[in-house]
Short mmCIF file of C-alpha atoms and ligand atoms in Angstrom, two decimals:
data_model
loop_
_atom_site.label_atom_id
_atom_site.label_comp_id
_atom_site.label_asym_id
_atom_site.label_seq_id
_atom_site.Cartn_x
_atom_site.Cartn_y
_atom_site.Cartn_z
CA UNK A 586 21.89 107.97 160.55
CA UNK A 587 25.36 107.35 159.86
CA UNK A 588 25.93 109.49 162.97
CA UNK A 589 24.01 107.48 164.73
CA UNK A 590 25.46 104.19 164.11
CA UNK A 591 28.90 105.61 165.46
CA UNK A 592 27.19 106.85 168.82
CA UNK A 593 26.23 103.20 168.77
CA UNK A 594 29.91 101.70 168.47
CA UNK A 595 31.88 104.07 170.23
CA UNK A 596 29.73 102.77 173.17
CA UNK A 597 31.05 98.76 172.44
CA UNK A 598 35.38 99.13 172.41
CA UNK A 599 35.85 95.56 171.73
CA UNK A 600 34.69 93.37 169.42
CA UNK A 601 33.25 90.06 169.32
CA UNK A 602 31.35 88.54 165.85
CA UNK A 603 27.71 89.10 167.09
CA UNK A 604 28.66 92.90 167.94
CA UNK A 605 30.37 93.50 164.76
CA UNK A 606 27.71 91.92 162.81
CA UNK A 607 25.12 94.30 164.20
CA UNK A 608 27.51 96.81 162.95
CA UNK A 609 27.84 95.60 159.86
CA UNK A 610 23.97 95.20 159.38
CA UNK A 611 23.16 98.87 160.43
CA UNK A 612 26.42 100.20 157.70
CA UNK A 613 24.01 97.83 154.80
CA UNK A 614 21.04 99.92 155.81
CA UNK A 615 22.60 103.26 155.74
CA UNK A 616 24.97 102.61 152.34
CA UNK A 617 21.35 101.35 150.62
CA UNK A 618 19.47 104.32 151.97
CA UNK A 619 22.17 106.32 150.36
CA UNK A 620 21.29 104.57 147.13
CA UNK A 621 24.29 102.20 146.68
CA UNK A 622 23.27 99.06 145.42
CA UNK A 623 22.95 95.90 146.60
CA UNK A 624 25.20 93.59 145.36
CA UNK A 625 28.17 96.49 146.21
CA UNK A 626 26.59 96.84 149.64
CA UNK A 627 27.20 93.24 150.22
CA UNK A 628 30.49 93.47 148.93
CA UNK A 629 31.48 96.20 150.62
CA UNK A 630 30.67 94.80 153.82
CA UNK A 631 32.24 91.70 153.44
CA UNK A 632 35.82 93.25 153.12
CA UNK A 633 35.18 95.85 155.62
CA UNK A 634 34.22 93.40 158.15
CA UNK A 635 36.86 91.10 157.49
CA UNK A 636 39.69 93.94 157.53
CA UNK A 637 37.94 95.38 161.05
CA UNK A 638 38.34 91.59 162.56
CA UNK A 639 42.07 91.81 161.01
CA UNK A 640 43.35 94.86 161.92
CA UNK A 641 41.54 95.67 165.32
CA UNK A 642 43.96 94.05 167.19
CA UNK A 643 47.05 95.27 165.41
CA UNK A 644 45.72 98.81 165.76
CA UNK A 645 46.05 99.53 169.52
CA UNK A 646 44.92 103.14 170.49
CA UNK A 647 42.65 103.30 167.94
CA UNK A 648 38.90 103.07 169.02
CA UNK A 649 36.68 100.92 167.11
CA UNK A 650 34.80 103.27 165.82
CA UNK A 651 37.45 105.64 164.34
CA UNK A 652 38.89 102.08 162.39
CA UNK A 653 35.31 101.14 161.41
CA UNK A 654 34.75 104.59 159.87
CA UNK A 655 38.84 104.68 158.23
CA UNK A 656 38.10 100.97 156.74
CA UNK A 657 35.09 102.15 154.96
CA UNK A 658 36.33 104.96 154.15
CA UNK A 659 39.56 103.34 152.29
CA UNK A 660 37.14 100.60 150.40
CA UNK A 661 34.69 103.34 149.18
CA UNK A 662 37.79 105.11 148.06
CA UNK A 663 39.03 102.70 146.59
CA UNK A 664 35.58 102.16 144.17
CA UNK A 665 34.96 105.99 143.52
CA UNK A 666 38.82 107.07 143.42
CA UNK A 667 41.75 107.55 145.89
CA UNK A 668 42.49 111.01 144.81
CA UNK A 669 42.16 113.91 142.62
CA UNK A 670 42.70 113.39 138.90
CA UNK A 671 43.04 114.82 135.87
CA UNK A 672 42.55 113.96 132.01
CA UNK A 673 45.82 113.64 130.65
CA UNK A 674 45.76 115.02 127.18
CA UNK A 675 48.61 112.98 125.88
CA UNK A 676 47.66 113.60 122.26
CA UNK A 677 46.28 115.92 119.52
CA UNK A 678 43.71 116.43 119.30
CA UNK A 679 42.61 114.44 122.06
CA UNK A 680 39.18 113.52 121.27
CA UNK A 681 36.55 113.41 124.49
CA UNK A 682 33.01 111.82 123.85
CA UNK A 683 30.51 112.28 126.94
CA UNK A 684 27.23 109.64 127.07
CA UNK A 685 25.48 109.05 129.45
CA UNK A 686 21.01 108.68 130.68
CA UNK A 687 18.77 110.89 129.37
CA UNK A 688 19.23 114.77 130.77
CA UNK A 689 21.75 113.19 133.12
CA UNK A 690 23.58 116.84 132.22
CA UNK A 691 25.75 115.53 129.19
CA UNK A 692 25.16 118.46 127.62
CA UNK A 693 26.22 120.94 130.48
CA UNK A 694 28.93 118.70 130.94
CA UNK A 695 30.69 119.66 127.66
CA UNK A 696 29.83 123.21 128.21
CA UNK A 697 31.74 123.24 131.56
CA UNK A 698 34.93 121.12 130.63
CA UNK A 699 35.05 123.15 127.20
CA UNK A 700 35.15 126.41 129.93
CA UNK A 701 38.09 124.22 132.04
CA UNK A 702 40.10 123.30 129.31
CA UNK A 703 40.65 126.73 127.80
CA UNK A 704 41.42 127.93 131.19
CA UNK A 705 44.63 125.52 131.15
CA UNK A 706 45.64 127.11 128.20
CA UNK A 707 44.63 124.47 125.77
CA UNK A 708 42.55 125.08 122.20
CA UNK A 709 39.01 123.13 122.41
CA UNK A 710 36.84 121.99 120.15
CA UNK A 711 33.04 121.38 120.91
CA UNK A 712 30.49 119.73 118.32
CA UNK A 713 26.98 117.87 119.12
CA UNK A 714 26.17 114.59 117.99
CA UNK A 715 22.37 115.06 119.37
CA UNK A 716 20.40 114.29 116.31
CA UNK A 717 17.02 113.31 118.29
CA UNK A 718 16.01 115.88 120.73
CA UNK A 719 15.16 119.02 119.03
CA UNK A 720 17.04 122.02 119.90
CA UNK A 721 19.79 120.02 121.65
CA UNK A 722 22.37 121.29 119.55
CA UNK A 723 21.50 124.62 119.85
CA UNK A 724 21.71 124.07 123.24
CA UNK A 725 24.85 123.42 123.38
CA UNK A 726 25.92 126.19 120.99
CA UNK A 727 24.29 128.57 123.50
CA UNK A 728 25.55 127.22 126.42
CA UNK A 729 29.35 127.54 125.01
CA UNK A 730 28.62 131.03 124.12
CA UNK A 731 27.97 131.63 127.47
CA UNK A 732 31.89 131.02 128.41
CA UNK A 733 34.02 134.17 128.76
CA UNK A 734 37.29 132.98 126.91
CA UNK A 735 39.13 134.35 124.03
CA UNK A 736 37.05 133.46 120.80
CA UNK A 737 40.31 131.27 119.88
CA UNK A 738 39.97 129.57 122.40
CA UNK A 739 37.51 127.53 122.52
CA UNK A 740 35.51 126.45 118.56
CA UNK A 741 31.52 125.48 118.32
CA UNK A 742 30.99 123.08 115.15
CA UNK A 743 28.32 121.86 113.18
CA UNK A 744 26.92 121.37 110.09
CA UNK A 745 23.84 119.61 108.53
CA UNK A 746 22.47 117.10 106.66
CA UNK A 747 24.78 114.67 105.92
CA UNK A 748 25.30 110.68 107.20
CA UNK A 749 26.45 110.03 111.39
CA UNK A 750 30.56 108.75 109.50
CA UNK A 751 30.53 111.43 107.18
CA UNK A 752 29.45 114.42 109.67
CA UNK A 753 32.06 112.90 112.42
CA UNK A 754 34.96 113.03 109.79
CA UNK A 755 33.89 116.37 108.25
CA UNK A 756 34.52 117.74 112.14
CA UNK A 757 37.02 116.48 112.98
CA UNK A 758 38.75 117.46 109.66
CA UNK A 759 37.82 120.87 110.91
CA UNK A 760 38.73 120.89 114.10
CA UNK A 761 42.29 119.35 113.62
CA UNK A 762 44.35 121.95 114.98
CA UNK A 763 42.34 121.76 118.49
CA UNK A 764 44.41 120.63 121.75
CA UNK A 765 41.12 118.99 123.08
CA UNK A 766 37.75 117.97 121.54
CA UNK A 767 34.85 117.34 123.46
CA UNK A 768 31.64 115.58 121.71
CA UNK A 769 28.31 115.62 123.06
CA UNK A 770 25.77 112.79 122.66
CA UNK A 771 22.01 111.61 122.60
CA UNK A 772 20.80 110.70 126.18
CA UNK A 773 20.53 106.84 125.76
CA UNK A 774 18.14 104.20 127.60
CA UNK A 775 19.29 100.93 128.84
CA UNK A 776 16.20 99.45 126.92
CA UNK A 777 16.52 101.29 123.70
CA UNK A 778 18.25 99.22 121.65
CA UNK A 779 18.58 101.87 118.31
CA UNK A 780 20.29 104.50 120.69
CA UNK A 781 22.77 101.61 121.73
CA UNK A 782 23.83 100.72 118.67
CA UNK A 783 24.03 104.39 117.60
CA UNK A 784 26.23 104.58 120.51
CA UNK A 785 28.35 102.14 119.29
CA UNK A 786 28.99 103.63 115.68
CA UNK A 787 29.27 107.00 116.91
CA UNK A 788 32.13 105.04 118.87
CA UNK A 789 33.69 103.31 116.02
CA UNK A 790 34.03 106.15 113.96
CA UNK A 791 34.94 109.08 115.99
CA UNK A 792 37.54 106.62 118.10
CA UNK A 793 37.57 108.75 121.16
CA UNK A 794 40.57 109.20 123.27
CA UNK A 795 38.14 109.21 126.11
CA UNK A 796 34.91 108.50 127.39
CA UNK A 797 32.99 110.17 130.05
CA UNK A 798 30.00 108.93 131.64
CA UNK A 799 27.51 111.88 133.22
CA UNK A 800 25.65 110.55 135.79
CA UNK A 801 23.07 112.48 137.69
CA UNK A 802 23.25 112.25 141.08
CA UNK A 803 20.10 111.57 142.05
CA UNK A 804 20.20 108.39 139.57
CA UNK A 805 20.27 106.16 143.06
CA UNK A 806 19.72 102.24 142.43
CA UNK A 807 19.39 102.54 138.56
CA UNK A 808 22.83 103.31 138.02
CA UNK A 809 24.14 100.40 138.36
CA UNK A 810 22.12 98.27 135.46
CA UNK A 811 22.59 101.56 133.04
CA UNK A 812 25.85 101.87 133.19
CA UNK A 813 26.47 98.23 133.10
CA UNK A 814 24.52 98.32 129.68
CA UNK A 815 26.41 101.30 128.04
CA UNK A 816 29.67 99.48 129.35
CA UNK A 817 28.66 96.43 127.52
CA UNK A 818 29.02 98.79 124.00
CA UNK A 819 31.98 100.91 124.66
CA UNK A 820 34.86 101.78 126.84
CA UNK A 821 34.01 104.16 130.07
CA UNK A 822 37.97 106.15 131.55
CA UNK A 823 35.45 108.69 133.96
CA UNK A 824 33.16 109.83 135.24
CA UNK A 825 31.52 113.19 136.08
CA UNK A 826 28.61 113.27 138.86
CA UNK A 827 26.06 116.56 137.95
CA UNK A 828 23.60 118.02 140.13
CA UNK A 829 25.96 117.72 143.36
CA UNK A 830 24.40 120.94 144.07
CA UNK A 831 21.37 119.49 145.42
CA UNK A 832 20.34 117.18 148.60
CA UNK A 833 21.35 113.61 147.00
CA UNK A 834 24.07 111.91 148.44
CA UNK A 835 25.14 110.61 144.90
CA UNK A 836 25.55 107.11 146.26
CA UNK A 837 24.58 106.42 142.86
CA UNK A 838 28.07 106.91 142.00
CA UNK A 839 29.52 104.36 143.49
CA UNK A 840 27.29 101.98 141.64
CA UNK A 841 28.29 103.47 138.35
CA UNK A 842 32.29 103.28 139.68
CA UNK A 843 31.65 99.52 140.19
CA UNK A 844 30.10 99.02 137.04
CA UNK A 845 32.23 100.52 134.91
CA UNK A 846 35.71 100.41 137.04
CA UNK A 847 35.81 103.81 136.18
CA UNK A 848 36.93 106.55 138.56
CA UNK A 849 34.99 110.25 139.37
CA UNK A 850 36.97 113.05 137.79
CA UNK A 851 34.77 116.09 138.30
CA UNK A 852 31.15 117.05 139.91
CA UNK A 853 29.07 119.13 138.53
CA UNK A 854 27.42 121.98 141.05
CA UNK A 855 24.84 124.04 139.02
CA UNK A 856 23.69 124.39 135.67
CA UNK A 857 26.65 127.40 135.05
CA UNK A 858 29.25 126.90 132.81
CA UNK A 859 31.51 127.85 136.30
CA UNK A 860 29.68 124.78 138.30
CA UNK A 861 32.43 122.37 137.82
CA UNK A 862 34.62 120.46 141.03
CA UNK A 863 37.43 118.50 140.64
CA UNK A 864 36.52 115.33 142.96
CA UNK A 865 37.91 114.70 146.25
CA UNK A 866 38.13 111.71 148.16
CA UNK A 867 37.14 112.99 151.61
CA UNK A 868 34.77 115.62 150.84
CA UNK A 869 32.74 113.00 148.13
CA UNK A 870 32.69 110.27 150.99
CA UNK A 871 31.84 112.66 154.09
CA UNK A 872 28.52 113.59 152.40
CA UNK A 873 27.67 110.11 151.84
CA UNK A 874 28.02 109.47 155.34
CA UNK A 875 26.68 112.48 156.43
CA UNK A 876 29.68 112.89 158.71
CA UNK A 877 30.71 116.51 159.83
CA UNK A 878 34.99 116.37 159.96
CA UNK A 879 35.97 113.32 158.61
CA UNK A 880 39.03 114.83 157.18
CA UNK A 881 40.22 115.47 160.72
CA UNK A 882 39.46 111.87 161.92
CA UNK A 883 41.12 110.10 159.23
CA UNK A 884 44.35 112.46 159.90
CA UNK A 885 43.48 111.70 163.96
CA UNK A 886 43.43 107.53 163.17
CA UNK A 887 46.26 108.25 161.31
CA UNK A 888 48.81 109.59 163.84
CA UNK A 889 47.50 107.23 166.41
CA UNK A 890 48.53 104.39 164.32
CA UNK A 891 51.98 106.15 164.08
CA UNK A 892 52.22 106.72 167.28
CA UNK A 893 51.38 103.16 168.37
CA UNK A 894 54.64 101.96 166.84
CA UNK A 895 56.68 104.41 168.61
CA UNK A 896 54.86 103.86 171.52
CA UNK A 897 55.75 100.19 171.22
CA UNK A 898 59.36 100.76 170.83
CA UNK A 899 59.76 102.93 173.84
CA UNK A 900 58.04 100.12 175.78
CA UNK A 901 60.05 97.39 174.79
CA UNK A 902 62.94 99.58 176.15
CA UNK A 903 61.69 100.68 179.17
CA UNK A 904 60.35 97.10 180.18
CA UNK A 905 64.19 95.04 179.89
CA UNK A 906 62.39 91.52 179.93
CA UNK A 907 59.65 92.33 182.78
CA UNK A 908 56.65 91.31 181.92
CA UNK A 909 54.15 93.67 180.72
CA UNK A 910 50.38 93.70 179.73
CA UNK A 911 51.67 94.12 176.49
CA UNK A 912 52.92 90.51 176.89
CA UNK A 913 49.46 89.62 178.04
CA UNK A 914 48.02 90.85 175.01
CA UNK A 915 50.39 88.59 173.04
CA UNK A 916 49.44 86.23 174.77
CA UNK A 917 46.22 86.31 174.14
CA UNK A 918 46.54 87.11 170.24
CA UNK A 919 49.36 83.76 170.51
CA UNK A 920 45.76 81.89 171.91
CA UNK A 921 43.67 83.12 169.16
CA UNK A 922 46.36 82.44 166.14
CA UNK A 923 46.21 78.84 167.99
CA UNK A 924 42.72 78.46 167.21
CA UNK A 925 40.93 79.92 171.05
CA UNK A 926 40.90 78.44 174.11
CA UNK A 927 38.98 75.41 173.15
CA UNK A 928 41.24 74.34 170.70
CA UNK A 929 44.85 74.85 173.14
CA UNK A 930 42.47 73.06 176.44
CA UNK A 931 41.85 70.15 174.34
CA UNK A 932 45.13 69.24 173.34
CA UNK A 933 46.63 69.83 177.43
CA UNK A 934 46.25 66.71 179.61
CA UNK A 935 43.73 67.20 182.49
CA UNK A 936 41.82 69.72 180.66
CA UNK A 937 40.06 68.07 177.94
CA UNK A 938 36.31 68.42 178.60
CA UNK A 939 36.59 69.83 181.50
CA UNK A 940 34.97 72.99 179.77
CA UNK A 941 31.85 73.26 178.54
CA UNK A 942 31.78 75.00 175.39
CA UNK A 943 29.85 77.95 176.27
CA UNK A 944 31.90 78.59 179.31
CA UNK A 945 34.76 78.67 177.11
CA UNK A 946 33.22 81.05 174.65
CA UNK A 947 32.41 83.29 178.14
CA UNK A 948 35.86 82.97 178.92
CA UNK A 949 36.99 83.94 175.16
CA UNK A 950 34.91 87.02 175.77
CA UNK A 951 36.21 88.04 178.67
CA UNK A 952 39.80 88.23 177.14
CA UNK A 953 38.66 90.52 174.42
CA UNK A 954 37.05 93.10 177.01
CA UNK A 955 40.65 92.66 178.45
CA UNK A 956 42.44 93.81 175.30
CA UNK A 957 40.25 96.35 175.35
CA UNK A 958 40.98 98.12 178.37
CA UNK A 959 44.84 97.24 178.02
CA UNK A 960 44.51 99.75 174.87
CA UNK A 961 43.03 102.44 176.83
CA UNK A 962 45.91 102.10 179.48
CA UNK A 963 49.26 104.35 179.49
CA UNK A 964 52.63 102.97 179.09
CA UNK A 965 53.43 103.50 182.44
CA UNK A 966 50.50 101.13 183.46
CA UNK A 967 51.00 98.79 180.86
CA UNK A 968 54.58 98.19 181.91
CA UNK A 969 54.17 98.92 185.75
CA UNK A 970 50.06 97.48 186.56
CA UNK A 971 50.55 97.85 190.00
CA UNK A 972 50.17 101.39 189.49
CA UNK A 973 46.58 100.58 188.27
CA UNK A 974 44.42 101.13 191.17
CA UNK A 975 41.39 103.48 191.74
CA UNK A 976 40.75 106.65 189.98
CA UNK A 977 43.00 105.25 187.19
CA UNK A 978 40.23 102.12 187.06
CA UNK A 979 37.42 104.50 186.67
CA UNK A 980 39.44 106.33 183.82
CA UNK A 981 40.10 102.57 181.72
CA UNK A 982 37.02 101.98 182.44
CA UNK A 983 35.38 104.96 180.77
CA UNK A 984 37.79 105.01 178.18
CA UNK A 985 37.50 101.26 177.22
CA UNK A 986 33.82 100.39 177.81
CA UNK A 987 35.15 97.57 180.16
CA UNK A 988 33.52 96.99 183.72
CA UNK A 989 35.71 98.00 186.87
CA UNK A 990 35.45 94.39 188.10
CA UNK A 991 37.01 93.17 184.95
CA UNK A 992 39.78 95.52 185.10
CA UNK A 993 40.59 94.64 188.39
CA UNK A 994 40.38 90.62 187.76
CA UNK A 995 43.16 91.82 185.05
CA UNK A 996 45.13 92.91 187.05
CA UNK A 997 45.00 89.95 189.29
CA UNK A 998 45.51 87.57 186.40
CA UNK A 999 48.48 89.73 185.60
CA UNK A 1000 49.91 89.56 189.13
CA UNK A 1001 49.54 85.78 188.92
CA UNK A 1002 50.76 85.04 185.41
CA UNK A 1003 53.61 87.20 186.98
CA UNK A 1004 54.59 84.49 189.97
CA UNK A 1005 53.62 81.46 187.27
CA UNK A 1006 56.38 82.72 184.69
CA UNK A 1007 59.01 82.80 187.10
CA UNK A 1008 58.27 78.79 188.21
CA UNK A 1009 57.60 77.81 184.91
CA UNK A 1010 54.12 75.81 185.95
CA UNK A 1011 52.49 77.15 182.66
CA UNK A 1012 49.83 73.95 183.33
CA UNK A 1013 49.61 75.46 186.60
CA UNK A 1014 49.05 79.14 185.27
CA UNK A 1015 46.09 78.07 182.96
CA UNK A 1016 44.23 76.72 185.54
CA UNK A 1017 44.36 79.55 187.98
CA UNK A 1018 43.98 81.67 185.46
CA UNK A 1019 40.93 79.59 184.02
CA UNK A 1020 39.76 78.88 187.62
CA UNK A 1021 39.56 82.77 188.73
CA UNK A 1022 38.23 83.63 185.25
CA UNK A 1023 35.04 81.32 185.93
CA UNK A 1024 34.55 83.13 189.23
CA UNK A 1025 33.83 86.58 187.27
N1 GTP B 1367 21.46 121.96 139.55
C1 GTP B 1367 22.13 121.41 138.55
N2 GTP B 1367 21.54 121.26 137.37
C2 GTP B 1367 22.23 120.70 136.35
C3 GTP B 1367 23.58 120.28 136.53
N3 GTP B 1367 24.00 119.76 135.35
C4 GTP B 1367 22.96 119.87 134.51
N4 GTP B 1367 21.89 120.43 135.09
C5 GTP B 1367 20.55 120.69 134.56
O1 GTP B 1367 19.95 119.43 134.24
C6 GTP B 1367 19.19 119.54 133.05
C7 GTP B 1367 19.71 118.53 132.03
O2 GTP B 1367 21.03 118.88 131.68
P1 GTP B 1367 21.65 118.61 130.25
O3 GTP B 1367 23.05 119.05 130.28
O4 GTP B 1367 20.77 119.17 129.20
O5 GTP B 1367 21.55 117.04 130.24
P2 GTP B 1367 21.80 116.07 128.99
O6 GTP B 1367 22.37 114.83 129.54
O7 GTP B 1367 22.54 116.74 127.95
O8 GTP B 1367 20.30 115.79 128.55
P3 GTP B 1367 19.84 115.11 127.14
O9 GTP B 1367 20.67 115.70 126.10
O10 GTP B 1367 18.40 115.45 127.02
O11 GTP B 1367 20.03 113.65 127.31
C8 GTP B 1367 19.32 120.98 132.59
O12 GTP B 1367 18.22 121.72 133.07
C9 GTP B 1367 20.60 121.44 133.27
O13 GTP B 1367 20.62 122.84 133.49
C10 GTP B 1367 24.19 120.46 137.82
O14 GTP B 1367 25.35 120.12 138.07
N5 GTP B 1367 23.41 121.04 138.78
MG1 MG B 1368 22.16 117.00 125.94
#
């Protein structure tokens, strides 16, 4: 669907509000359908279509649809994590405790970061606060057991019988000489108010180092409220996504990543000890989008934008004071930052009301299809337009989404604003230029 919605833009290579909004509208319906919720849909879209109507001008050579896709990109990013991170284990022991929903893969969880851990070398410890579902302890025990590493390495604890305080200090008496202990927890329910405020002793006396939260990813819309409500109790530093392995898009995540302000760290991809990714960026984002390469796009947007600033230079060189369609499009940005057309007409004498609104707005529109096809032109035609005549109109054309006709009436306009500059009649220049831009 996502794919879909680009077909639809790359067809459109300017913008104007009604067109972006459309845009915006069909991103709400895809980032829902991929379970994000609402209120960080909205939000979402808000900055994204603000930054689109922001940079889209300053971004010349890039096609709308390749900015659309980088600006969402850099705001989901932004939610679910910039880059790939690790725990820092800045003290010892450093003390891990993982909650999280009901068989949300807690459990697992510890099992697989216990099998990480001793692979960098460090000492873990591994104990299981689970005191309500039977056999969940064992579980884990099993589960541990299952890890090929040097007995040393890694330590299973427990012992019965005794109060939540008293069992937490006896452990981690115990387990003092560990690098890294990781403590696994009771599923909890938003609504269950005992397993909350379990939560929150289990969090005043063991005073993690850390806290993960375990989200499954097929957790979709809920996410959001349940994480708010285990937020509300105690402090949340990551969070790992399980069950990546199947067909959810783990949209989910995001909701948790707002809610908590906490960033993904790892996904789990199976229920081995082995299924364990370090998050990325890209990858995490392209399979909520359901888009193919978007490394290579963002890398493509990238060095376009780069080379739009050389290319800029080099122009300004090569041009020695002419005036080039590069001017024109200052020009036109110079109208905008003035507040349009209507605004600049109203204030010159002989114009005011001489335009009716709408065929201002027509006018306003035109000039953006403009800017469009002057990014679609090569520097040679942008500093020489009279080079701009058939089979390189068909080629703007195609390349901008801008009608032949209007890329010829540019080229007139430029040819006129040309002469005008060189008398000085700017009055004279607006309405020729407004005159011939009624006739299109
Ligand atoms: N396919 C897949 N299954 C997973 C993954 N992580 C966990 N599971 C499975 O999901 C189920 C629940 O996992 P647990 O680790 O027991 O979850 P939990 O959060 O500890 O569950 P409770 O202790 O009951 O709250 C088990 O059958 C796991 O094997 C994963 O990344 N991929
Ligand atoms: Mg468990």
């Amino acid at each position: 669907r996502f794919k879909e919605l680009i077909d639809k833009i790359r067809s459109k290579s300017y913008i104007d509000k009604k067109s972006l909004d459309e845009i915006i509208k069909e991103l709400q319906r895809i980032l829902l359908s991929a379970d994000v919720n609402v209120k960080v849909v909205f939000e979402i879209s808000k900055r994204i279509k603000e930054r689109v109507l922001n940079e889209y001008s300053q971004s010349r050579g890039v096609q709308l649809k390749d900015l659309v896709i980088k600006i969402l990109y850099e705001e989901l990013v932004k939610i679910l994590g910039e880059e790939k991170r690790d725990i820092i284990i800045a003290k010892k022991p450093f003390v891990i405790l993982f909650i999280g929903l009901e068989g949300s893969g807690k459990t697992t969880s510890v099992a697989k970061l216990a099998k990480y851990f001793a692979e960098n070398g460090l000492r873990v410890g591994v104990f299981s606060l689970d005191i309500h579902r039977p056999a969940a302890i064992e579980q884990l025990e099993q589960l541990v057991n299952r890890i090929q590493a040097d007995v040393e390495k890694i330590k299973f604890i427990n012992i019965e019988g005794t109060s939540l305080n008293e069992k937490i200090r006896t452990i981690l008496d115990i387990l003092k000489d560990r690098d890294v202990i990781l403590v696994d927890t009771a599923g909890r329910h938003k609504n269950e108010e005992s397993l909350l405020k379990e939560l929150e002793n289990i969090y005043k006396y063991l005073t993690p180092d850390f806290t993960i939260l375990v989200i499954d990813a097929y957790m979709g819309q809920k996410a959001y409220d349940h994480t708010l409500a285990l937020k509300s109790r105690v402090n949340i530093d990551g969070i790992i996504v399980s069950k990546m392995d199947g067909s959810s898009k783990g949209g989910g995540a995001i909701s948790a990543s707002v809610a908590s302000g906490a960033k993904i760290l790892f996904l789990g991809v199976g229920e081995k000890v082995d299924d364990l990714e370090p998050y990325d960026p890209k990858s995490f984002v392209s399979r909520l989008l359901g888009l193919g390469d978007l490394d290579g796009l963002l890398t493509r947007v990238e060095r376009l934008l780069k080379r739009e600033v050389h290319d800029e230079k080099k122009l300004r060189e090569l041009a020695k004071g002419r005036l080039t369609l590069v001017d024109v499009v200052t020009q036109f940005e110079n109208i905008e930052k003035m507040g349009g057309l209507y605004k600049i007409l109203s204030y010159l004498p002989g114009f005011s009301g001489k335009f009716r609104k709408e065929e201002i707005d027509e006018m306003e529109t035109v000039i953006r299809k403009w800017k469009a096809a002057i990014n679609s032109m090569t520097i040679e035609e942008k500093i020489n337009p009279s080079i701009i005549k058939g089979s390189r109109i068909t080629r703007i054309s195609r390349g901008s989404g801008v009608d032949e006709r209007l890329i010829k009436n540019l080229i007139k306009q430029y040819k006129i604003m040309q002469k005008l500059m060189k008398d000085r009649k700017h009055k004279r220049m607006f309405k020729e230029m407004l005159k011939s831009t009624r006739q299109l």
